[in-house]
Amino acid sequence: MRLVLKLFLGFFLITGIAAFFVMRVFVNEVKPGVRQAMESTLVDAANVLAEMAAADVKAGTIRSGSFTRNLAKARQRDLKAMVWRFPKRSLDYRVTITDAKGIVIYDSLGRDLGRDNSRWNDVYRTLRGEYGARSSPETPGEEGNTVMHVAAPVYDPADGRTLIGVLSLAQPNRSIDPFIAASQRAIIERGVWLIGLSALVGVLVTMWLTTGLGQLSRYARAVTAGEPVPPPRRRRDEIGDLGQALETMRRKLEGKAYVEQYVQSLTHEMKSPLAAIRGAAELLQEPLPEADRLHFARSIVDQQERLTETIDKLLALAEVEQHGWLQTRDRIALPALLVDAAAAAQVRAQAAGVQVRIGSVPDLQVQGDGYLLRQALHNLIDNAIAFSPGGAEVALQADAEGQGVRLQVADRGAGIPDYARERVFERFYSLARPGSGRRSSGLGLPFVQEVARLHDGRASVEHRDGGGTVASLWLPLGMPGQRPRR
């Protein structure tokens, strides 16, 4: 199971189960809560009615007195009330009054006159000076619909202490069922919305967490594949700390391996020049003709220049290779880029008797580091001049190709042998220059390849039709260093 699903399910289960149980508690508490409120209202009403009926009960005129007439008028009223979206047209109360022995002497419905209610809990407890209430089936034998009965003592109006009867006020529980059902429906609906909102929050939180983890995963895969990739975006949380820790670890590991690799390579490449310098120096200690002395002295200078060139280019290559992404991104016009590169090579070209010509260049712009691109082109032009015979021409041009542009440096030299085509981008690999037989540091083309990599481009060297070599540098027209998500 993927982490994103685990996080979502964990969050949703916690919030969903909590919401479910809270909703269940509220739903289950609605009915007893409403009935308790109804009972409290019945207590108030029963005690008020008991005071109003006391005089008629004392006089023995409860069935024909003012209490009965007024209650009958109240029951005939059309209430026309709208209680929380539910219409109410009549009174739901039923009033019964018993004497001090529990015998019914008044029933607002006229059904239980003369019946002994002294055993019913509401009357029984009230006759003994306690609070009396009960809930009984509306129809005997049926447990579905019940009626709540609340009793209040009827005292002698003369002293207000002598118990002369009990007034019992009853209201069917079904009269409040619509309110209970509506409240329960509202709680369930809001509970469903709460669970849905919890799911949405869970998705958002999961996406927020997994986005950071996904960036770290893509970063780790890119580092493993050796692709240029910027460090993870800074975040002020544990994921951000992990990203910075990974970047620090990458730099330390790459730096260690890089130093080990280049110390070995540099040591290997310095052996030949140092051996040549040592041999020439030893020979110079012996008596030699002047011409030989000049030859060996010139050899020492040449080898020193080779060492200097190797170290300088190695430092430049090392600086480029240590960048996992472009440090500078500017818009660079292609015509100006080629003109600057050609101008920088004019002195070297004139000394070699080679002409540098700029061909067709589209009026396009690339995005990247202008300094690195100029250096890369300078290396390509320098190689072309070195392998061109006197009086030859080195041609520069650019062509749109696909989603990018291809910069080309073409010469009419001897070309590259087939055995060397696969190795020209290796560090320190170099071919002998025509005429002199000298070799370069072998770091120019690796530098070009690294610059191309930083720009999400590619470098290549191919045979030229009619003889010679074409060195190409393809660059994308979009922003380099921003790879599509995988």
GROMACS .gro file of C-alpha atoms in nm:
model
  486
    1MET     CA    1   0.000   0.000   0.000
    2ARG     CA    2   0.139   0.339  -0.100
    3LEU     CA    3   0.221   0.596   0.167
    4VAL     CA    4  -0.035   0.843   0.030
    5LEU     CA    5  -0.313   0.586   0.077
    6LYS     CA    6  -0.191   0.494   0.425
    7LEU     CA    7  -0.186   0.858   0.534
    8PHE     CA    8  -0.530   0.925   0.391
    9LEU     CA    9  -0.687   0.614   0.542
   10GLY     CA   10  -0.526   0.681   0.878
   11PHE     CA   11  -0.644   1.041   0.889
   12PHE     CA   12  -0.990   0.957   0.757
   13LEU     CA   13  -1.041   0.665   0.995
   14ILE     CA   14  -0.945   0.871   1.297
   15THR     CA   15  -1.161   1.170   1.207
   16GLY     CA   16  -1.440   0.958   1.056
   17ILE     CA   17  -1.473   0.726   1.356
   18ALA     CA   18  -1.460   1.020   1.596
   19ALA     CA   19  -1.726   1.205   1.396
   20PHE     CA   20  -1.942   0.891   1.377
   21PHE     CA   21  -1.939   0.832   1.751
   22VAL     CA   22  -2.000   1.198   1.830
   23MET     CA   23  -2.289   1.201   1.583
   24ARG     CA   24  -2.428   0.882   1.732
   25VAL     CA   25  -2.415   1.025   2.083
   26PHE     CA   26  -2.597   1.340   1.970
   27VAL     CA   27  -2.864   1.140   1.783
   28ASN     CA   28  -2.923   0.912   2.081
   29GLU     CA   29  -2.940   1.206   2.321
   30VAL     CA   30  -3.195   1.402   2.121
   31LYS     CA   31  -3.502   1.200   2.228
   32PRO     CA   32  -3.434   1.191   2.605
   33GLY     CA   33  -3.323   1.555   2.596
   34VAL     CA   34  -3.641   1.672   2.427
   35ARG     CA   35  -3.858   1.462   2.658
   36GLN     CA   36  -3.682   1.601   2.963
   37ALA     CA   37  -3.753   1.952   2.837
   38MET     CA   38  -4.118   1.856   2.777
   39GLU     CA   39  -4.142   1.710   3.128
   40SER     CA   40  -4.009   2.032   3.278
   41THR     CA   41  -4.272   2.230   3.086
   42LEU     CA   42  -4.546   1.989   3.203
   43VAL     CA   43  -4.438   2.037   3.565
   44ASP     CA   44  -4.482   2.413   3.532
   45ALA     CA   45  -4.816   2.383   3.357
   46ALA     CA   46  -4.949   2.118   3.600
   47ASN     CA   47  -4.876   2.332   3.906
   48VAL     CA   48  -5.040   2.639   3.747
   49LEU     CA   49  -5.352   2.439   3.656
   50ALA     CA   50  -5.363   2.283   4.006
   51GLU     CA   51  -5.385   2.630   4.161
   52MET     CA   52  -5.658   2.732   3.916
   53ALA     CA   53  -5.864   2.417   3.988
   54ALA     CA   54  -5.829   2.425   4.369
   55ALA     CA   55  -6.140   2.638   4.437
   56ASP     CA   56  -6.370   2.422   4.221
   57VAL     CA   57  -6.229   2.098   4.372
   58LYS     CA   58  -6.292   2.240   4.723
   59ALA     CA   59  -6.646   2.345   4.633
   60GLY     CA   60  -6.723   2.014   4.461
   61THR     CA   61  -6.806   2.193   4.133
   62ILE     CA   62  -6.507   2.083   3.929
   63ARG     CA   63  -6.724   1.939   3.651
   64SER     CA   64  -6.932   2.254   3.610
   65GLY     CA   65  -6.716   2.528   3.751
   66SER     CA   66  -6.514   2.801   3.584
   67PHE     CA   67  -6.205   2.578   3.554
   68THR     CA   68  -6.387   2.326   3.336
   69ARG     CA   69  -6.551   2.597   3.122
   70ASN     CA   70  -6.226   2.781   3.065
   71LEU     CA   71  -6.037   2.463   2.982
   72ALA     CA   72  -6.310   2.361   2.736
   73LYS     CA   73  -6.284   2.701   2.564
   74ALA     CA   74  -5.906   2.664   2.543
   75ARG     CA   75  -5.943   2.323   2.376
   76GLN     CA   76  -6.174   2.473   2.114
   77ARG     CA   77  -5.923   2.733   2.004
   78ASP     CA   78  -5.762   2.717   1.661
   79LEU     CA   79  -5.402   2.789   1.756
   80LYS     CA   80  -5.270   2.849   1.403
   81ALA     CA   81  -4.916   2.816   1.538
   82MET     CA   82  -4.607   2.727   1.331
   83VAL     CA   83  -4.356   2.572   1.567
   84TRP     CA   84  -4.019   2.523   1.395
   85ARG     CA   85  -4.181   2.452   1.056
   86PHE     CA   86  -4.444   2.223   1.212
   87PRO     CA   87  -4.806   2.347   1.230
   88LYS     CA   88  -4.991   2.320   1.561
   89ARG     CA   89  -5.372   2.365   1.551
   90SER     CA   90  -5.495   2.231   1.889
   91LEU     CA   91  -5.395   2.157   2.250
   92ASP     CA   92  -5.231   1.820   2.314
   93TYR     CA   93  -5.284   1.828   2.692
   94ARG     CA   94  -5.516   1.595   2.879
   95VAL     CA   95  -5.611   1.696   3.234
   96THR     CA   96  -5.737   1.455   3.500
   97ILE     CA   97  -5.808   1.542   3.864
   98THR     CA   98  -5.849   1.293   4.145
   99ASP     CA   99  -5.969   1.346   4.500
  100ALA     CA  100  -5.754   1.282   4.805
  101LYS     CA  101  -5.814   0.906   4.765
  102GLY     CA  102  -5.703   0.889   4.402
  103ILE     CA  103  -6.050   0.858   4.249
  104VAL     CA  104  -6.092   1.049   3.921
  105ILE     CA  105  -6.337   1.336   3.963
  106TYR     CA  106  -6.255   1.519   3.641
  107ASP     CA  107  -6.126   1.409   3.298
  108SER     CA  108  -6.094   1.662   3.018
  109LEU     CA  109  -6.172   1.379   2.775
  110GLY     CA  110  -6.456   1.243   2.995
  111ARG     CA  111  -6.334   0.882   2.975
  112ASP     CA  112  -6.200   0.781   3.316
  113LEU     CA  113  -6.447   0.943   3.560
  114GLY     CA  114  -6.475   0.740   3.880
  115ARG     CA  115  -6.169   0.527   3.804
  116ASP     CA  116  -5.923   0.456   4.085
  117ASN     CA  117  -5.584   0.603   3.979
  118SER     CA  118  -5.426   0.581   4.322
  119ARG     CA  119  -5.196   0.303   4.206
  120TRP     CA  120  -5.055   0.498   3.912
  121ASN     CA  121  -4.710   0.629   3.986
  122ASP     CA  122  -4.792   0.996   3.921
  123VAL     CA  123  -5.090   1.002   4.156
  124TYR     CA  124  -4.949   0.753   4.407
  125ARG     CA  125  -4.630   0.952   4.472
  126THR     CA  126  -4.800   1.291   4.471
  127LEU     CA  127  -5.050   1.176   4.735
  128ARG     CA  128  -4.750   1.096   4.955
  129GLY     CA  129  -4.594   1.440   4.911
  130GLU     CA  130  -4.340   1.338   4.643
  131TYR     CA  131  -4.287   1.433   4.281
  132GLY     CA  132  -4.503   1.206   4.068
  133ALA     CA  133  -4.457   1.132   3.696
  134ARG     CA  134  -4.490   0.835   3.463
  135SER     CA  135  -4.482   0.736   3.095
  136SER     CA  136  -4.743   0.482   2.989
  137PRO     CA  137  -4.866   0.339   2.656
  138GLU     CA  138  -5.128   0.553   2.487
  139THR     CA  139  -5.323   0.240   2.408
  140PRO     CA  140  -5.292  -0.048   2.656
  141GLY     CA  141  -5.085  -0.330   2.510
  142GLU     CA  142  -4.907  -0.112   2.252
  143GLU     CA  143  -4.558  -0.003   2.342
  144GLY     CA  144  -4.498   0.221   2.040
  145ASN     CA  145  -4.686   0.538   2.139
  146THR     CA  146  -4.653   0.653   2.498
  147VAL     CA  147  -4.797   0.935   2.703
  148MET     CA  148  -4.610   1.135   2.964
  149HIS     CA  149  -4.806   1.209   3.285
  150VAL     CA  150  -4.689   1.473   3.535
  151ALA     CA  151  -4.887   1.528   3.856
  152ALA     CA  152  -4.918   1.830   4.086
  153PRO     CA  153  -5.090   1.844   4.427
  154VAL     CA  154  -5.415   2.037   4.465
  155TYR     CA  155  -5.420   2.216   4.803
  156ASP     CA  156  -5.713   2.356   5.001
  157PRO     CA  157  -5.734   2.727   4.911
  158ALA     CA  158  -5.813   2.809   5.273
  159ASP     CA  159  -5.477   2.708   5.419
  160GLY     CA  160  -5.271   2.611   5.114
  161ARG     CA  161  -5.135   2.303   5.293
  162THR     CA  162  -5.411   2.046   5.309
  163LEU     CA  163  -5.402   1.805   5.013
  164ILE     CA  164  -5.750   1.774   4.861
  165GLY     CA  165  -5.663   1.617   4.525
  166VAL     CA  166  -5.409   1.556   4.249
  167LEU     CA  167  -5.407   1.716   3.905
  168SER     CA  168  -5.234   1.501   3.642
  169LEU     CA  169  -5.133   1.664   3.314
  170ALA     CA  170  -5.066   1.425   3.022
  171GLN     CA  171  -4.916   1.486   2.679
  172PRO     CA  172  -4.855   1.220   2.410
  173ASN     CA  173  -4.490   1.177   2.327
  174ARG     CA  174  -4.583   1.152   1.960
  175SER     CA  175  -4.658   1.526   1.970
  176ILE     CA  176  -4.285   1.594   1.993
  177ASP     CA  177  -4.175   1.311   1.764
  178PRO     CA  178  -4.157   1.539   1.456
  179PHE     CA  179  -3.918   1.770   1.640
  180ILE     CA  180  -3.704   1.477   1.753
  181ALA     CA  181  -3.697   1.331   1.403
  182ALA     CA  182  -3.609   1.669   1.249
  183SER     CA  183  -3.327   1.721   1.498
  184GLN     CA  184  -3.191   1.374   1.436
  185ARG     CA  185  -3.202   1.426   1.059
  186ALA     CA  186  -3.021   1.758   1.094
  187ILE     CA  187  -2.752   1.597   1.311
  188ILE     CA  188  -2.708   1.310   1.065
  189GLU     CA  189  -2.689   1.547   0.767
  190ARG     CA  190  -2.434   1.765   0.940
  191GLY     CA  191  -2.249   1.454   1.050
  192VAL     CA  192  -2.228   1.335   0.691
  193TRP     CA  193  -2.102   1.679   0.588
  194LEU     CA  194  -1.849   1.662   0.872
  195ILE     CA  195  -1.725   1.322   0.757
  196GLY     CA  196  -1.707   1.446   0.398
  197LEU     CA  197  -1.519   1.758   0.509
  198SER     CA  198  -1.286   1.536   0.712
  199ALA     CA  199  -1.220   1.331   0.399
  200LEU     CA  200  -1.147   1.647   0.201
  201VAL     CA  201  -0.914   1.777   0.471
  202GLY     CA  202  -0.752   1.435   0.478
  203VAL     CA  203  -0.693   1.451   0.103
  204LEU     CA  204  -0.546   1.801   0.128
  205VAL     CA  205  -0.322   1.714   0.423
  206THR     CA  206  -0.213   1.393   0.252
  207MET     CA  207  -0.137   1.580  -0.072
  208TRP     CA  208   0.057   1.843   0.123
  209LEU     CA  209   0.267   1.580   0.296
  210THR     CA  210   0.316   1.353  -0.005
  211THR     CA  211   0.406   1.647  -0.231
  212GLY     CA  212   0.711   1.713  -0.016
  213LEU     CA  213   0.793   1.343   0.004
  214GLY     CA  214   0.744   1.308  -0.371
  215GLN     CA  215   0.987   1.593  -0.434
  216LEU     CA  216   1.243   1.421  -0.211
  217SER     CA  217   1.185   1.093  -0.396
  218ARG     CA  218   1.231   1.254  -0.738
  219TYR     CA  219   1.538   1.437  -0.609
  220ALA     CA  220   1.689   1.111  -0.479
  221ARG     CA  221   1.620   0.931  -0.809
  222ALA     CA  222   1.774   1.216  -1.008
  223VAL     CA  223   2.085   1.216  -0.787
  224THR     CA  224   2.110   0.838  -0.824
  225ALA     CA  225   2.087   0.871  -1.203
  226GLY     CA  226   2.350   1.146  -1.202
  227GLU     CA  227   2.110   1.404  -1.343
  228PRO     CA  228   2.146   1.775  -1.266
  229VAL     CA  229   1.885   1.866  -1.010
  230PRO     CA  230   1.839   2.164  -0.779
  231PRO     CA  231   1.821   2.098  -0.404
  232PRO     CA  232   1.476   2.033  -0.254
  233ARG     CA  233   1.268   2.342  -0.193
  234ARG     CA  234   1.312   2.476   0.159
  235ARG     CA  235   1.028   2.399   0.398
  236ARG     CA  236   0.993   2.487   0.764
  237ASP     CA  237   0.912   2.136   0.879
  238GLU     CA  238   1.067   1.791   0.919
  239ILE     CA  239   1.037   1.720   0.547
  240GLY     CA  240   1.236   2.035   0.473
  241ASP     CA  241   1.499   1.930   0.727
  242LEU     CA  242   1.519   1.589   0.562
  243GLY     CA  243   1.562   1.750   0.219
  244GLN     CA  244   1.846   1.970   0.341
  245ALA     CA  245   2.007   1.671   0.510
  246LEU     CA  246   1.991   1.475   0.183
  247GLU     CA  247   2.142   1.767  -0.009
  248THR     CA  248   2.425   1.802   0.245
  249MET     CA  249   2.490   1.429   0.232
  250ARG     CA  250   2.494   1.435  -0.150
  251ARG     CA  251   2.744   1.718  -0.157
  252LYS     CA  252   2.975   1.548   0.091
  253LEU     CA  253   2.961   1.212  -0.084
  254GLU     CA  254   3.004   1.362  -0.430
  255GLY     CA  255   3.282   1.587  -0.309
  256LYS     CA  256   3.472   1.297  -0.158
  257ALA     CA  257   3.435   1.078  -0.468
  258TYR     CA  258   3.513   1.375  -0.692
  259VAL     CA  259   3.837   1.457  -0.511
  260GLU     CA  260   3.948   1.094  -0.516
  261GLN     CA  261   3.874   1.060  -0.888
  262TYR     CA  262   4.046   1.380  -0.992
  263VAL     CA  263   4.351   1.335  -0.774
  264GLN     CA  264   4.404   1.001  -0.947
  265SER     CA  265   4.340   1.147  -1.294
  266LEU     CA  266   4.557   1.453  -1.236
  267THR     CA  267   4.838   1.242  -1.096
  268HIS     CA  268   4.825   1.018  -1.402
  269GLU     CA  269   4.823   1.310  -1.648
  270MET     CA  270   5.108   1.490  -1.472
  271LYS     CA  271   5.341   1.192  -1.491
  272SER     CA  272   5.427   1.233  -1.862
  273PRO     CA  273   5.503   1.611  -1.853
  274LEU     CA  274   5.698   1.574  -1.530
  275ALA     CA  275   5.895   1.284  -1.672
  276ALA     CA  276   5.971   1.488  -1.984
  277ILE     CA  277   6.080   1.787  -1.772
  278ARG     CA  278   6.299   1.565  -1.554
  279GLY     CA  279   6.458   1.398  -1.856
  280ALA     CA  280   6.529   1.733  -2.025
  281ALA     CA  281   6.668   1.878  -1.701
  282GLU     CA  282   6.903   1.580  -1.654
  283LEU     CA  283   7.028   1.610  -2.011
  284LEU     CA  284   7.084   1.983  -1.969
  285GLN     CA  285   7.327   1.902  -1.688
  286GLU     CA  286   7.552   1.734  -1.945
  287PRO     CA  287   7.771   1.915  -2.203
  288LEU     CA  288   7.552   1.955  -2.514
  289PRO     CA  289   7.564   2.147  -2.839
  290GLU     CA  290   7.382   2.480  -2.827
  291ALA     CA  291   7.107   2.360  -3.059
  292ASP     CA  292   7.033   2.061  -2.835
  293ARG     CA  293   7.035   2.277  -2.524
  294LEU     CA  294   6.778   2.508  -2.685
  295HIS     CA  295   6.567   2.209  -2.789
  296PHE     CA  296   6.556   2.062  -2.437
  297ALA     CA  297   6.495   2.405  -2.279
  298ARG     CA  298   6.203   2.459  -2.519
  299SER     CA  299   6.074   2.113  -2.424
  300ILE     CA  300   6.071   2.210  -2.056
  301VAL     CA  301   5.874   2.528  -2.138
  302ASP     CA  302   5.627   2.332  -2.353
  303GLN     CA  303   5.567   2.075  -2.082
  304GLN     CA  304   5.525   2.351  -1.824
  305GLU     CA  305   5.262   2.515  -2.047
  306ARG     CA  306   5.091   2.178  -2.085
  307LEU     CA  307   5.081   2.134  -1.707
  308THR     CA  308   4.947   2.488  -1.661
  309GLU     CA  309   4.680   2.432  -1.926
  310THR     CA  310   4.581   2.101  -1.771
  311ILE     CA  311   4.549   2.249  -1.422
  312ASP     CA  312   4.356   2.556  -1.543
  313LYS     CA  313   4.111   2.352  -1.749
  314LEU     CA  314   4.078   2.093  -1.477
  315LEU     CA  315   3.982   2.365  -1.230
  316ALA     CA  316   3.729   2.507  -1.476
  317LEU     CA  317   3.583   2.160  -1.542
  318ALA     CA  318   3.571   2.082  -1.171
  319GLU     CA  319   3.382   2.403  -1.101
  320VAL     CA  320   3.124   2.318  -1.366
  321GLU     CA  321   3.086   1.955  -1.261
  322GLN     CA  322   3.026   2.051  -0.899
  323HIS     CA  323   2.711   2.241  -0.998
  324GLY     CA  324   2.408   2.016  -0.997
  325TRP     CA  325   2.206   2.292  -1.162
  326LEU     CA  326   2.258   2.627  -1.326
  327GLN     CA  327   2.355   2.903  -1.088
  328THR     CA  328   2.271   3.179  -1.340
  329ARG     CA  329   1.985   3.192  -1.586
  330ASP     CA  330   1.978   3.477  -1.837
  331ARG     CA  331   1.823   3.529  -2.178
  332ILE     CA  332   2.103   3.511  -2.435
  333ALA     CA  333   2.065   3.616  -2.797
  334LEU     CA  334   2.222   3.361  -3.034
  335PRO     CA  335   2.371   3.615  -3.281
  336ALA     CA  336   2.552   3.800  -3.002
  337LEU     CA  337   2.670   3.471  -2.847
  338LEU     CA  338   2.835   3.353  -3.171
  339VAL     CA  339   2.984   3.695  -3.246
  340ASP     CA  340   3.145   3.710  -2.899
  341ALA     CA  341   3.282   3.356  -2.931
  342ALA     CA  342   3.427   3.427  -3.278
  343ALA     CA  343   3.585   3.754  -3.163
  344ALA     CA  344   3.753   3.582  -2.868
  345ALA     CA  345   3.915   3.331  -3.107
  346GLN     CA  346   4.043   3.581  -3.365
  347VAL     CA  347   4.397   3.614  -3.224
  348ARG     CA  348   4.445   3.237  -3.214
  349ALA     CA  349   4.293   3.199  -3.562
  350GLN     CA  350   4.518   3.464  -3.717
  351ALA     CA  351   4.825   3.305  -3.562
  352ALA     CA  352   4.727   2.970  -3.716
  353GLY     CA  353   4.634   3.126  -4.051
  354VAL     CA  354   4.271   3.015  -4.014
  355GLN     CA  355   3.963   3.225  -4.086
  356VAL     CA  356   3.660   3.210  -3.853
  357ARG     CA  357   3.332   3.278  -4.034
  358ILE     CA  358   2.980   3.310  -3.895
  359GLY     CA  359   2.705   3.165  -4.114
  360SER     CA  360   2.328   3.173  -4.073
  361VAL     CA  361   2.205   3.237  -3.720
  362PRO     CA  362   1.830   3.256  -3.632
  363ASP     CA  363   1.717   3.549  -3.423
  364LEU     CA  364   1.640   3.334  -3.121
  365GLN     CA  365   1.720   3.341  -2.753
  366VAL     CA  366   1.829   3.064  -2.520
  367GLN     CA  367   1.817   3.071  -2.143
  368GLY     CA  368   2.121   2.983  -1.940
  369ASP     CA  369   2.463   3.094  -1.821
  370GLY     CA  370   2.618   3.317  -2.089
  371TYR     CA  371   2.971   3.284  -1.952
  372LEU     CA  372   2.963   2.902  -1.960
  373LEU     CA  373   2.814   2.895  -2.310
  374ARG     CA  374   3.080   3.132  -2.442
  375GLN     CA  375   3.352   2.919  -2.282
  376ALA     CA  376   3.205   2.602  -2.435
  377LEU     CA  377   3.196   2.759  -2.782
  378HIS     CA  378   3.550   2.890  -2.731
  379ASN     CA  379   3.669   2.533  -2.661
  380LEU     CA  380   3.496   2.403  -2.974
  381ILE     CA  381   3.642   2.682  -3.189
  382ASP     CA  382   3.986   2.632  -3.033
  383ASN     CA  383   3.977   2.262  -3.121
  384ALA     CA  384   3.862   2.341  -3.477
  385ILE     CA  385   4.149   2.590  -3.525
  386ALA     CA  386   4.402   2.345  -3.383
  387PHE     CA  387   4.301   2.071  -3.631
  388SER     CA  388   4.259   2.299  -3.936
  389PRO     CA  389   4.536   2.341  -4.192
  390GLY     CA  390   4.665   2.689  -4.273
  391GLY     CA  391   4.434   2.889  -4.496
  392ALA     CA  392   4.130   2.680  -4.399
  393GLU     CA  393   3.802   2.814  -4.268
  394VAL     CA  394   3.617   2.742  -3.943
  395ALA     CA  395   3.243   2.791  -3.987
  396LEU     CA  396   3.001   2.885  -3.706
  397GLN     CA  397   2.625   2.861  -3.749
  398ALA     CA  398   2.304   2.791  -3.558
  399ASP     CA  399   1.982   2.619  -3.668
  400ALA     CA  400   1.648   2.566  -3.496
  401GLU     CA  401   1.593   2.197  -3.430
  402GLY     CA  402   1.291   2.055  -3.255
  403GLN     CA  403   1.229   2.232  -2.924
  404GLY     CA  404   1.578   2.380  -2.923
  405VAL     CA  405   1.864   2.516  -3.130
  406ARG     CA  406   2.183   2.351  -3.253
  407LEU     CA  407   2.511   2.548  -3.248
  408GLN     CA  408   2.771   2.408  -3.487
  409VAL     CA  409   3.146   2.460  -3.529
  410ALA     CA  410   3.275   2.299  -3.849
  411ASP     CA  411   3.632   2.263  -3.975
  412ARG     CA  412   3.812   2.109  -4.275
  413GLY     CA  413   4.076   1.924  -4.078
  414ALA     CA  414   4.168   1.558  -4.096
  415GLY     CA  415   3.859   1.455  -3.903
  416ILE     CA  416   3.832   1.217  -3.610
  417PRO     CA  417   3.940   0.855  -3.650
  418ASP     CA  418   3.662   0.603  -3.598
  419TYR     CA  419   3.839   0.449  -3.298
  420ALA     CA  420   3.843   0.787  -3.121
  421ARG     CA  421   3.482   0.896  -3.178
  422GLU     CA  422   3.354   0.720  -2.866
  423ARG     CA  423   3.632   0.858  -2.647
  424VAL     CA  424   3.661   1.227  -2.739
  425PHE     CA  425   3.445   1.329  -2.440
  426GLU     CA  426   3.654   1.134  -2.191
  427ARG     CA  427   3.860   1.339  -1.950
  428PHE     CA  428   4.225   1.375  -2.051
  429TYR     CA  429   4.174   1.197  -2.383
  430SER     CA  430   4.338   1.392  -2.663
  431LEU     CA  431   4.447   1.342  -3.024
  432ALA     CA  432   4.778   1.460  -3.162
  433ARG     CA  433   4.765   1.794  -3.348
  434PRO     CA  434   4.856   1.775  -3.716
  435GLY     CA  435   5.205   1.901  -3.787
  436SER     CA  436   5.335   1.945  -3.433
  437GLY     CA  437   5.207   1.617  -3.291
  438ARG     CA  438   5.134   1.792  -2.961
  439ARG     CA  439   4.836   1.695  -2.751
  440SER     CA  440   4.605   1.916  -2.551
  441SER     CA  441   4.491   1.863  -2.192
  442GLY     CA  442   4.196   1.655  -2.308
  443LEU     CA  443   3.958   1.858  -2.092
  444GLY     CA  444   3.802   2.092  -2.347
  445LEU     CA  445   3.532   1.859  -2.481
  446PRO     CA  446   3.442   1.721  -2.132
  447PHE     CA  447   3.390   2.086  -2.031
  448VAL     CA  448   3.158   2.137  -2.329
  449GLN     CA  449   2.966   1.821  -2.237
  450GLU     CA  450   2.920   1.936  -1.877
  451VAL     CA  451   2.796   2.278  -1.990
  452ALA     CA  452   2.547   2.102  -2.219
  453ARG     CA  453   2.432   1.882  -1.929
  454LEU     CA  454   2.372   2.183  -1.705
  455HIS     CA  455   2.156   2.337  -1.979
  456ASP     CA  456   1.962   2.012  -2.035
  457GLY     CA  457   2.127   1.995  -2.375
  458ARG     CA  458   2.376   1.762  -2.543
  459ALA     CA  459   2.710   1.781  -2.719
  460SER     CA  460   2.825   1.570  -3.013
  461VAL     CA  461   3.112   1.540  -3.262
  462GLU     CA  462   3.055   1.399  -3.613
  463HIS     CA  463   3.226   1.367  -3.947
  464ARG     CA  464   3.167   1.652  -4.192
  465ASP     CA  465   3.067   1.583  -4.548
  466GLY     CA  466   3.365   1.654  -4.772
  467GLY     CA  467   3.613   1.610  -4.489
  468GLY     CA  468   3.660   1.759  -4.147
  469THR     CA  469   3.462   1.759  -3.827
  470VAL     CA  470   3.137   1.916  -3.704
  471ALA     CA  471   3.111   1.978  -3.329
  472SER     CA  472   2.754   2.051  -3.214
  473LEU     CA  473   2.598   2.191  -2.900
  474TRP     CA  474   2.218   2.147  -2.879
  475LEU     CA  475   2.035   2.368  -2.629
  476PRO     CA  476   1.664   2.374  -2.537
  477LEU     CA  477   1.470   2.696  -2.584
  478GLY     CA  478   1.290   2.650  -2.251
  479MET     CA  479   1.422   2.713  -1.901
  480PRO     CA  480   1.700   2.461  -1.825
  481GLY     CA  481   1.727   2.280  -1.497
  482GLN     CA  482   1.351   2.231  -1.462
  483ARG     CA  483   1.280   1.871  -1.552
  484PRO     CA  484   0.924   1.744  -1.582
  485ARG     CA  485   0.787   1.556  -1.286
  486ARG     CA  486   0.792   1.181  -1.308
   0.00000   0.00000   0.00000
